[in-house]
Short mmCIF file of C-alpha atoms and ligand atoms in Angstrom, two decimals:
data_model
loop_
_atom_site.label_atom_id
_atom_site.label_comp_id
_atom_site.label_asym_id
_atom_site.label_seq_id
_atom_site.Cartn_x
_atom_site.Cartn_y
_atom_site.Cartn_z
CA GLU A 1444 188.65 -104.11 74.75
CA VAL A 1445 188.00 -107.69 73.88
CA SER A 1446 188.81 -108.56 70.28
CA PRO A 1447 186.06 -110.64 68.69
CA SER A 1448 187.14 -114.22 68.12
CA ASP A 1449 184.69 -114.67 65.29
CA THR A 1450 185.27 -112.88 61.99
CA ILE A 1451 182.68 -113.17 59.25
CA THR A 1452 183.55 -112.31 55.65
CA VAL A 1453 180.65 -110.56 53.93
CA ASP A 1454 180.40 -111.44 50.23
CA GLU A 1455 177.17 -109.59 49.55
CA THR A 1456 175.69 -106.56 51.35
CA ILE A 1457 173.70 -107.57 54.43
CA VAL A 1458 170.28 -105.91 54.14
CA VAL A 1459 168.43 -105.17 57.39
CA GLU A 1460 164.83 -104.94 56.29
CA ALA A 1461 162.45 -102.16 57.38
CA GLY A 1462 161.76 -102.27 61.10
CA ASP A 1463 164.09 -105.21 61.71
CA THR A 1464 167.05 -105.49 64.08
CA PHE A 1465 170.39 -107.07 63.22
CA ASP A 1466 172.32 -107.94 66.40
CA GLY A 1467 175.86 -109.02 65.56
CA GLY A 1468 176.56 -110.26 69.07
CA GLY A 1469 179.96 -108.54 69.03
CA LYS A 1470 181.30 -110.46 66.05
CA ARG A 1471 183.59 -108.84 63.48
CA TYR A 1472 182.31 -108.37 59.92
CA VAL A 1473 184.77 -107.70 57.09
CA ALA A 1474 184.09 -107.00 53.43
CA ASN A 1475 185.13 -109.43 50.76
CA PRO A 1476 187.40 -107.10 48.76
CA ASP A 1477 186.59 -108.90 45.51
CA THR A 1478 182.84 -108.35 45.78
CA LEU A 1479 182.13 -105.34 48.05
CA GLY A 1480 185.36 -103.40 47.96
CA ASP A 1481 188.80 -103.10 49.47
CA GLY A 1482 188.14 -100.11 51.75
CA SER A 1483 190.17 -97.72 49.60
CA GLN A 1484 188.94 -94.31 48.39
CA SER A 1485 187.28 -95.90 45.35
CA GLU A 1486 183.67 -94.62 45.07
CA SER A 1487 182.44 -97.81 43.41
CA GLN A 1488 182.29 -99.92 46.58
CA ASP A 1489 179.20 -101.46 48.15
CA PRO A 1490 178.25 -101.22 51.81
CA VAL A 1491 178.70 -104.05 54.28
CA PHE A 1492 175.27 -103.24 55.77
CA ARG A 1493 172.24 -101.59 54.21
CA LEU A 1494 169.61 -100.39 56.69
CA GLU A 1495 166.08 -99.95 55.40
CA ASP A 1496 163.63 -97.55 57.09
CA GLY A 1497 163.32 -98.20 60.82
CA ALA A 1498 166.13 -100.74 60.96
CA THR A 1499 168.50 -101.22 63.89
CA LEU A 1500 172.11 -102.40 63.63
CA LYS A 1501 173.78 -103.27 66.91
CA ASN A 1502 176.74 -104.97 68.57
CA VAL A 1503 178.79 -105.21 65.41
CA VAL A 1504 182.50 -104.75 64.80
CA ILE A 1505 183.25 -103.71 61.23
CA GLY A 1506 186.81 -104.79 60.51
CA ASP A 1507 189.29 -104.13 57.72
CA PRO A 1508 188.40 -103.93 54.85
CA ALA A 1509 185.18 -102.05 55.53
CA ALA A 1510 184.30 -101.20 51.89
CA ASP A 1511 181.60 -98.45 51.92
CA GLY A 1512 180.54 -99.18 55.50
CA VAL A 1513 176.87 -98.72 56.36
CA HIS A 1514 174.16 -97.11 54.19
CA THR A 1515 170.87 -95.90 55.69
CA TYR A 1516 167.55 -95.42 53.90
CA GLY A 1517 165.21 -93.68 56.32
CA ASP A 1518 165.19 -93.81 60.11
CA ALA A 1519 167.91 -95.95 61.63
CA LEU A 1520 169.52 -96.80 64.95
CA VAL A 1521 173.18 -97.81 64.95
CA GLN A 1522 174.07 -98.93 68.45
CA ASN A 1523 177.42 -100.14 69.76
CA VAL A 1524 178.98 -100.43 66.32
CA VAL A 1525 182.77 -100.22 66.09
CA TRP A 1526 184.60 -99.39 62.86
CA GLU A 1527 188.14 -100.64 63.39
CA ASP A 1528 189.44 -99.13 60.13
CA ILE A 1529 187.05 -96.94 58.13
CA GLY A 1530 186.81 -97.78 54.46
CA GLU A 1531 185.82 -95.25 51.76
CA ASP A 1532 183.60 -93.82 54.49
CA ALA A 1533 181.98 -95.34 57.59
CA LEU A 1534 178.29 -94.54 57.17
CA THR A 1535 176.24 -92.72 54.55
CA ILE A 1536 172.74 -91.29 54.95
CA LYS A 1537 171.35 -92.17 51.53
CA ASP A 1538 167.69 -91.23 52.05
CA ASP A 1539 165.73 -88.84 54.31
CA GLY A 1540 165.43 -89.89 57.92
CA HIS A 1541 166.42 -89.61 61.54
CA VAL A 1542 169.62 -91.54 62.05
CA THR A 1543 170.96 -92.17 65.55
CA ILE A 1544 174.38 -93.51 66.38
CA ARG A 1545 174.59 -94.51 70.03
CA GLY A 1546 177.85 -95.70 71.55
CA GLY A 1547 180.60 -97.31 69.52
CA SER A 1548 183.57 -95.80 67.74
CA ALA A 1549 185.24 -95.24 64.39
CA GLN A 1550 188.83 -94.59 63.44
CA ASN A 1551 191.30 -94.28 60.59
CA GLY A 1552 189.44 -92.76 57.66
CA ASP A 1553 191.44 -91.39 54.75
CA ASP A 1554 188.77 -88.72 54.19
CA LYS A 1555 185.21 -88.84 55.52
CA MET A 1556 183.76 -90.69 58.46
CA PHE A 1557 180.05 -89.88 58.04
CA GLN A 1558 178.59 -88.80 54.69
CA VAL A 1559 175.19 -87.06 54.57
CA ASN A 1560 173.57 -87.34 51.13
CA ALA A 1561 169.94 -86.60 52.08
CA PRO A 1562 167.98 -84.23 54.34
CA SER A 1563 168.13 -85.68 57.81
CA THR A 1564 168.45 -85.39 61.53
CA PHE A 1565 171.69 -87.06 62.51
CA GLU A 1566 172.27 -87.74 66.20
CA ILE A 1567 175.62 -88.98 67.45
CA LEU A 1568 175.57 -89.92 71.13
CA ASN A 1569 178.33 -91.26 73.37
CA PHE A 1570 180.54 -91.96 70.37
CA THR A 1571 184.32 -91.97 69.99
CA ALA A 1572 185.68 -90.63 66.68
CA ASP A 1573 189.39 -90.62 65.91
CA ASN A 1574 191.62 -89.88 62.92
CA ALA A 1575 189.87 -88.91 59.69
CA GLY A 1576 189.73 -86.01 57.24
CA LYS A 1577 186.39 -84.89 58.62
CA MET A 1578 183.92 -86.50 60.93
CA ILE A 1579 180.77 -85.43 59.04
CA ARG A 1580 180.42 -84.15 55.47
CA GLN A 1581 177.20 -83.05 53.84
CA ASN A 1582 177.52 -83.99 50.19
CA GLY A 1583 179.47 -81.28 48.38
CA GLY A 1584 177.35 -78.66 46.62
CA THR A 1585 174.04 -79.70 48.18
CA THR A 1586 171.81 -77.14 49.88
CA PHE A 1587 169.26 -79.27 51.71
CA LYS A 1588 169.00 -78.97 55.48
CA THR A 1589 170.58 -81.45 57.81
CA SER A 1590 170.48 -81.14 61.59
CA ILE A 1591 173.45 -82.62 63.40
CA ILE A 1592 173.32 -83.35 67.14
CA ILE A 1593 176.45 -84.51 68.92
CA ASP A 1594 176.36 -85.29 72.64
CA GLY A 1595 178.62 -86.98 75.14
CA SER A 1596 181.26 -87.87 72.58
CA VAL A 1597 185.05 -87.78 72.22
CA ILE A 1598 186.43 -86.47 68.91
CA THR A 1599 190.13 -86.39 68.10
CA ASN A 1600 192.41 -85.92 65.10
CA MET A 1601 190.25 -84.59 62.27
CA ASP A 1602 192.37 -82.95 59.57
CA GLU A 1603 189.68 -80.57 58.37
CA ALA A 1604 186.59 -80.36 60.56
CA ILE A 1605 184.00 -82.05 62.72
CA PHE A 1606 181.30 -80.95 60.26
CA ARG A 1607 181.62 -79.50 56.79
CA THR A 1608 178.70 -78.37 54.67
CA ASP A 1609 177.91 -76.16 51.70
CA SER A 1610 174.35 -75.58 52.96
CA SER A 1611 173.48 -72.36 54.80
CA SER A 1612 170.40 -74.05 56.30
CA SER A 1613 172.21 -76.93 57.95
CA GLU A 1614 172.91 -76.77 61.65
CA VAL A 1615 174.88 -78.45 64.41
CA THR A 1616 174.34 -78.69 68.15
CA MET A 1617 177.23 -80.13 70.14
CA THR A 1618 177.03 -80.70 73.90
CA ASN A 1619 179.07 -82.41 76.62
CA THR A 1620 181.76 -83.47 74.16
CA ARG A 1621 185.55 -83.53 74.45
CA TYR A 1622 187.54 -82.73 71.34
CA SER A 1623 191.10 -81.96 70.26
CA ASP A 1624 192.94 -81.46 66.97
CA VAL A 1625 189.80 -81.15 64.85
CA GLY A 1626 191.02 -78.67 62.23
CA GLU A 1627 188.60 -75.77 61.69
CA LYS A 1628 186.01 -77.62 63.77
CA TRP A 1629 183.08 -76.10 61.78
CA TYR A 1630 183.81 -75.72 58.09
CA ASN A 1631 181.32 -73.37 56.42
CA VAL A 1632 178.61 -74.10 59.01
CA ASP A 1633 176.36 -71.06 59.57
CA ASN A 1634 174.32 -72.42 62.48
CA VAL A 1635 176.26 -73.73 65.47
CA SER A 1636 175.13 -74.19 69.05
CA GLU A 1637 177.53 -75.52 71.68
CA SER A 1638 177.50 -76.04 75.43
CA GLY A 1639 179.34 -78.05 78.02
CA ASN A 1640 182.18 -79.01 75.67
O1 DGU B 339 182.08 -85.01 45.31
O2 DGU B 339 182.57 -87.86 45.61
O3 DGU B 339 178.69 -89.05 47.97
O4 DGU B 339 180.68 -91.46 49.21
C1 DGU B 339 181.30 -85.86 45.59
C2 DGU B 339 181.73 -87.04 46.33
C3 DGU B 339 180.55 -87.78 46.82
C4 DGU B 339 180.89 -89.11 47.40
C5 DGU B 339 179.69 -89.89 47.71
C6 DGU B 339 179.69 -90.88 48.82
O5 DGU B 339 179.60 -87.89 45.82
O6 DGU B 339 181.74 -88.96 48.46
O7 DGU B 339 178.61 -91.08 49.29
CA1 CA B 340 182.91 -90.76 49.13
CA1 CA B 341 191.04 -96.62 56.70
CA1 CA B 342 180.97 -93.63 50.21
#
């Protein structure tokens, strides 16, 4: 891996407007801890990137501190994004949509990596996930349906699970993925389909 030589401190959330693409060119973006957040478990932090409906975020390294990571509002593509040290969480689905993460990696989350707060299809393709409490958490107590698709990924060192939900309608399909030390793997997930793992 080549470490980015350019690091950009983000003072105010970078908004990628509907349908637009933000290409970071491999540069590292870090949160200003005084304005966005210090990457702790505080729930009052702002995201580094906010993706409006149809936005694409690509070729970005999110460094430490990562505050509240990336928030999506609608459909989004997150391609070749690396979280070097997850903040409160790495990415949150804030509004209904089809969110795709393609390539990239995330590591070192104290609790959640991906937080699902709205009905969605969430595809995670060719991704590397290491060291967190859980990789994906549907917001506690919610009963909407989310469909998780994981393919071609490598998942290691989750204390609790790959996916945890409280919703009996949510589902996960995982294919062609290597995993180890992922706790219960599926925590309260009623609908699981797996092959080639
Ligand atoms: O118990 O605190 O949704 O980070 C509820 C949790 C939850 C948060 C939040 C988030 O509300 O984790 O998006
Ligand atoms: Ca949280
Ligand atoms: Ca961390
Ligand atoms: Ca959060």
